[in-house]
Short mmCIF file of C-alpha atoms and ligand atoms in Angstrom, two decimals:
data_model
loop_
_atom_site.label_atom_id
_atom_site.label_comp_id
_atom_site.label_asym_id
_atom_site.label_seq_id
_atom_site.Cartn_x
_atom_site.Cartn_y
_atom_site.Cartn_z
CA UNK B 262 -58.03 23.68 22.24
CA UNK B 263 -56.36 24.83 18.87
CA UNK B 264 -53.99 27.22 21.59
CA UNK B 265 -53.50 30.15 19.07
CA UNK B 266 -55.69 32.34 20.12
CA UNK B 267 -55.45 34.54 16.81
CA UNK B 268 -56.69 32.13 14.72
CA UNK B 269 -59.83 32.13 12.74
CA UNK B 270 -62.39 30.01 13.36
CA UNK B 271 -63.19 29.21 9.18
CA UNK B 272 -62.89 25.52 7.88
CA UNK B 273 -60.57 25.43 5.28
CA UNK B 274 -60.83 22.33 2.30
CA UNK B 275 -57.02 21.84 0.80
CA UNK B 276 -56.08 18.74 -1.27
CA UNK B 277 -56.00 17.80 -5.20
CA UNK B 278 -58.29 18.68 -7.79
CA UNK B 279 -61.04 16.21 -8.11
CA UNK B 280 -61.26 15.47 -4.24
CA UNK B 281 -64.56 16.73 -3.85
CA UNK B 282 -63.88 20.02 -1.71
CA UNK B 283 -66.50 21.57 -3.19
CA UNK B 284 -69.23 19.26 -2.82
CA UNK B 285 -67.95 18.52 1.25
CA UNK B 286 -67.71 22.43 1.54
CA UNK B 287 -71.37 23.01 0.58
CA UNK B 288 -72.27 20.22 2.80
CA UNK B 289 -70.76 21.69 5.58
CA UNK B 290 -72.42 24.83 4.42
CA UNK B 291 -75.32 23.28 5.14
CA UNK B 292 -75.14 21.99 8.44
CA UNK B 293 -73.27 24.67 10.02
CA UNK B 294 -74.81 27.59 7.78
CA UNK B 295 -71.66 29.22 7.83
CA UNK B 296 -71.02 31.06 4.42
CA UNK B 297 -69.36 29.13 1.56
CA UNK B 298 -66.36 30.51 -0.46
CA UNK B 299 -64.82 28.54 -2.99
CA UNK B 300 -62.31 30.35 -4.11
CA UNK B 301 -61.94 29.60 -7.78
CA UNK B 302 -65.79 30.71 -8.46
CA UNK B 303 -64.87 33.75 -6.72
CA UNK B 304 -61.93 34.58 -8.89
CA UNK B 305 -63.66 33.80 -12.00
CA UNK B 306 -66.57 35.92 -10.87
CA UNK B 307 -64.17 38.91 -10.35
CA UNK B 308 -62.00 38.04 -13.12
CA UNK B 309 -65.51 37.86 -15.46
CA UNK B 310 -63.45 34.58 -16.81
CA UNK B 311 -63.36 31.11 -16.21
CA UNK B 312 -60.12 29.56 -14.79
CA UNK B 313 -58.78 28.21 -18.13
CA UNK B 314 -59.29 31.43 -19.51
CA UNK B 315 -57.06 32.80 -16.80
CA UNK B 316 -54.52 29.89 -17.23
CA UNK B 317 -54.29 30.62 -20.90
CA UNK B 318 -54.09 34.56 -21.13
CA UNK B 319 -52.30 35.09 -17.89
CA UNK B 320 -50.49 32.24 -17.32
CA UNK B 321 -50.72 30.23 -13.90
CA UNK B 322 -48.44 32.63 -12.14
CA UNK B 323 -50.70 35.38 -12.57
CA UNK B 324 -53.26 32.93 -11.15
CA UNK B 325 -51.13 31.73 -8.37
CA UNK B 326 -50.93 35.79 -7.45
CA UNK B 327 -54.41 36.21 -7.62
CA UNK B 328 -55.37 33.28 -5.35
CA UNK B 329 -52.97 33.92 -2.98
CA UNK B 330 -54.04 37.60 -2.64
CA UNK B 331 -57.88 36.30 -2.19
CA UNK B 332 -56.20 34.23 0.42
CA UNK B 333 -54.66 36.60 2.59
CA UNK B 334 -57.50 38.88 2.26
CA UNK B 335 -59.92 35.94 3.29
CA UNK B 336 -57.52 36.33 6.47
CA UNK B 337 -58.81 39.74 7.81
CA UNK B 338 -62.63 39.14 6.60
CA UNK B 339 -65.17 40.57 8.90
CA UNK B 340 -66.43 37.23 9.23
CA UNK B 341 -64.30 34.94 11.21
CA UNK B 342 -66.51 31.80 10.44
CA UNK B 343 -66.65 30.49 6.88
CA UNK B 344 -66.17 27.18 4.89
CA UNK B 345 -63.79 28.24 2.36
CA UNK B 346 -62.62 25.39 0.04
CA UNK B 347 -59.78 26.32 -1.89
CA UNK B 348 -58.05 25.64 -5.33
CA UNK B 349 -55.64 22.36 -5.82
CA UNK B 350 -52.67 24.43 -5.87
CA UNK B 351 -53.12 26.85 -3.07
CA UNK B 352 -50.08 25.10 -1.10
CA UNK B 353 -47.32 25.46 -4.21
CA UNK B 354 -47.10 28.98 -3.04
CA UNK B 355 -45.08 28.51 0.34
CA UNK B 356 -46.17 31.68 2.38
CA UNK B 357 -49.95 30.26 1.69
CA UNK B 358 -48.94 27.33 4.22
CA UNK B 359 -48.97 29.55 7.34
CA UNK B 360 -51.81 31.67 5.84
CA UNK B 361 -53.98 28.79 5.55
CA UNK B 362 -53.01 27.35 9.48
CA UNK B 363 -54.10 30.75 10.37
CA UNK B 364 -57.31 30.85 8.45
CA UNK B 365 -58.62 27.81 10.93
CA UNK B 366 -59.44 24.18 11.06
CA UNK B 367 -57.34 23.12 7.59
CA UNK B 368 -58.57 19.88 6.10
CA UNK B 369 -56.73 17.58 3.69
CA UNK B 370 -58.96 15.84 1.40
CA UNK B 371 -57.18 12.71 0.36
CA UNK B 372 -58.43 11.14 -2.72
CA UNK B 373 -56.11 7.80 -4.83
CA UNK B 374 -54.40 8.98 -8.31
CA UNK B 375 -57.34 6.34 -10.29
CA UNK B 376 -60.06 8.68 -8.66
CA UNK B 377 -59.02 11.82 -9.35
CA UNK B 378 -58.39 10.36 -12.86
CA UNK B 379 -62.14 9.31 -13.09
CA UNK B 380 -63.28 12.52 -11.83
CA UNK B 381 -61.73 14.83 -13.61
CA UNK B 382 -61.87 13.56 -16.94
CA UNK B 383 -65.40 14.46 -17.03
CA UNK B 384 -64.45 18.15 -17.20
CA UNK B 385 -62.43 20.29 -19.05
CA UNK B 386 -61.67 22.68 -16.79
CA UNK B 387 -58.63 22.11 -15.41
CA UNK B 388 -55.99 23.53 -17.15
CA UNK B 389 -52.86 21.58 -15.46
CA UNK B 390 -54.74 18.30 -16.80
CA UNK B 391 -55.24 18.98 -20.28
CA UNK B 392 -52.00 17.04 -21.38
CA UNK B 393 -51.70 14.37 -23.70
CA UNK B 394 -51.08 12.35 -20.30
CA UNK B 395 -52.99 13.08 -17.66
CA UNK B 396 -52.16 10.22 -15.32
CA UNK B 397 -48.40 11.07 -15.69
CA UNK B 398 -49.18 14.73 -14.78
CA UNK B 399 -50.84 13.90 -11.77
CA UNK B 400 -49.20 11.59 -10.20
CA UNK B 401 -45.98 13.78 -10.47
CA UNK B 402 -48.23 17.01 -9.25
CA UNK B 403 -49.40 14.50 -6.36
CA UNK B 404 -45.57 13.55 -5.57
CA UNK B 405 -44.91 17.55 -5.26
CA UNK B 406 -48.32 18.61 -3.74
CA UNK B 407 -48.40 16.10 -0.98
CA UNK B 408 -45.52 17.30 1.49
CA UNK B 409 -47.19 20.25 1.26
CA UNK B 410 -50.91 19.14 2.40
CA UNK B 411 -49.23 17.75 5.03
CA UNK B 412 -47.61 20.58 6.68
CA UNK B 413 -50.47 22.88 6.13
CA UNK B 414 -53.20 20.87 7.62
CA UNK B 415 -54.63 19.91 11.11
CA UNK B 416 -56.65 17.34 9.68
CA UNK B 417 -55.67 14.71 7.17
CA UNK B 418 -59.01 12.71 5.79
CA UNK B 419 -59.07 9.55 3.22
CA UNK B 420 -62.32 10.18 1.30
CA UNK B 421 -62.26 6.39 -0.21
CA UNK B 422 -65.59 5.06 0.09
CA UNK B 423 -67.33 7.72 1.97
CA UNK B 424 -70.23 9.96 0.33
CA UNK B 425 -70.01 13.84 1.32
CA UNK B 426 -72.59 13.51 3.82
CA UNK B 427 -70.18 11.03 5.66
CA UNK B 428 -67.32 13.15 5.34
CA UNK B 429 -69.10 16.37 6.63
CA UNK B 430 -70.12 14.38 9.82
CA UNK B 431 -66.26 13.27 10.36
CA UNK B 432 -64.88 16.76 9.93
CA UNK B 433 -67.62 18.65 12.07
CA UNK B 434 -67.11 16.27 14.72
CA UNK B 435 -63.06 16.94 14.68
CA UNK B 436 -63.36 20.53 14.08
CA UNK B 437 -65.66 20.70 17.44
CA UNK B 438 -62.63 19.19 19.54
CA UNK B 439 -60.52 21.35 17.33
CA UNK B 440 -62.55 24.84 18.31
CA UNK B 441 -64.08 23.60 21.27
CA UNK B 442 -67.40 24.95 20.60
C1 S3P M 140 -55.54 23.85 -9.64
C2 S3P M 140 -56.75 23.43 -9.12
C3 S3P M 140 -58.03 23.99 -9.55
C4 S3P M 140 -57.84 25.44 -10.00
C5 S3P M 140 -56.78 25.51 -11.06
C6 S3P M 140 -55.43 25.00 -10.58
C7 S3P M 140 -54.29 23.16 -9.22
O1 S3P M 140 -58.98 23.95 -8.48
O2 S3P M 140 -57.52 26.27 -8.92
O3 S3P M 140 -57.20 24.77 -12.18
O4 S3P M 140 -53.19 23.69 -9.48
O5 S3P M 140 -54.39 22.08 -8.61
P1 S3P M 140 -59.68 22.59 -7.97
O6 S3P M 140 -58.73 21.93 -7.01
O7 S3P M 140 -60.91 23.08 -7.26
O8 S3P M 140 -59.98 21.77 -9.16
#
C-alpha cells in the first residue's frame, strides 16, 4: 500500500531526455489502456509550436511555467488513471517534486550519459543539446538532474539492455504492489 490515500493512481515517466519515456509510456498505454499524456506534445499542441520554438521565443523559463502549470492541472484531472510521461526537466522546478509524488506511481528512467548521447543526436529537437558540446552539457545537466529524480520517484529503473516491452512488464508489475490493484 502506497498509504496516502489522496494520491492519484496515474504512472508518471521522469528521467533525462533520450530515456525512452515516451516509447515505455505508450507501451504501458497499451497494456493497461489507460490514456497517454506526454506532456511536451501537449504543450506544443496548445502552444501551436514545437518545443524549440518555445525555447527560442520564450525562453526556457516561460517553458518551465508552462509545464509546470500542465502539471499541477494534470493533478485535479477528472481522470485519476493516466500514463503521463513528462519532459526531462520537470524536476528543476522544486515544487514539481511533491506534485509529481502526488500524481502517483513516479518512475525514474535511468539511461548512461553514451546513450542518451546516441539517442539524441538523431534529433534536433532538444533545445538544451544544441551546443557545440553536447556530451559536456549533459553530463553536467545529469550531475544537477539526478538528486532530483531521486527524491521525486518511488521507482528507480536502469533501462540498459532492456527493450520497452521489458521495461513495461517490470514497472506494471511494481506499480501493482505499489497500488495494490
Ligand atoms: C527538456 C526535455 C525535453 C523537453 C525540453 C526540455 C529538459 O523533453 O521538455 O526540450 O530540460 O530536459 P524530453 O525529456 O521528452 O526530451
Amino acid at each position: 500500500m502506497n498509504g496516502n490515500t489522496n494520491m492519484r493512481q496515474n504512472i508518471v515517466l521522469i528521467g533525462f531526455m533520450g530515456c525512452g519515456k515516451t516509447t515505455v509510456g505508450r507501451e504501458l498505454h497499451l497494456r493497461l489502456g489507460y490514456p497517454f499524456v506526454d506532456m511536451d506534445q501537449v504543450i506544443e499542441q496548445r502552444q501551436g509550436r514545437s518545443v524549440s520554438e518555445i525555447f527560442a521565443l520564450d525562453g526556457e523559463a516561460a517553458f518551465r511555467e508552462m509545464e509546470s502549470a500542465l502539471l499541477r492541472e494534470l493533478l485535479v484531472s477528472p481522470l485519476p488513471r493516466q500514463i503521463i510521461s513528462t519532459g526531462g526537466g520537470i524536476v528543476t522546478r522544486p515544487e514539481n517534486i511533491q506534485v509529481l509524488r502526488c500524481l502517483g506511481y513516479v518512475v525514474w528512467l535511468q539511461a548512461s550519459s553514451s546513450v542518451i548521447l546516441d539517442r539524441t543526436s538523431k534529433t534536433r529537437t532538444r533545445p538544451l543539446l544544441q551546443t557545440e558540446n553536447p556530451s559536456e552539457r549533459v553530463a553536467a545537466l545529469l550531475t544537477e538532474r539526478e538528486p532530483l529524480y531521486r527524491a521525486a520517484s518511488h521507482l528507480n529503473v536502469e533501462t540498459y539492455g532492456l527493450d520497452c516491452k521489458e521495461l513495461a512488464t517490470g514497472i506494471l508489475e511494481s506499480a501493482r504492489y505499489f497500488f495494490s490493484f
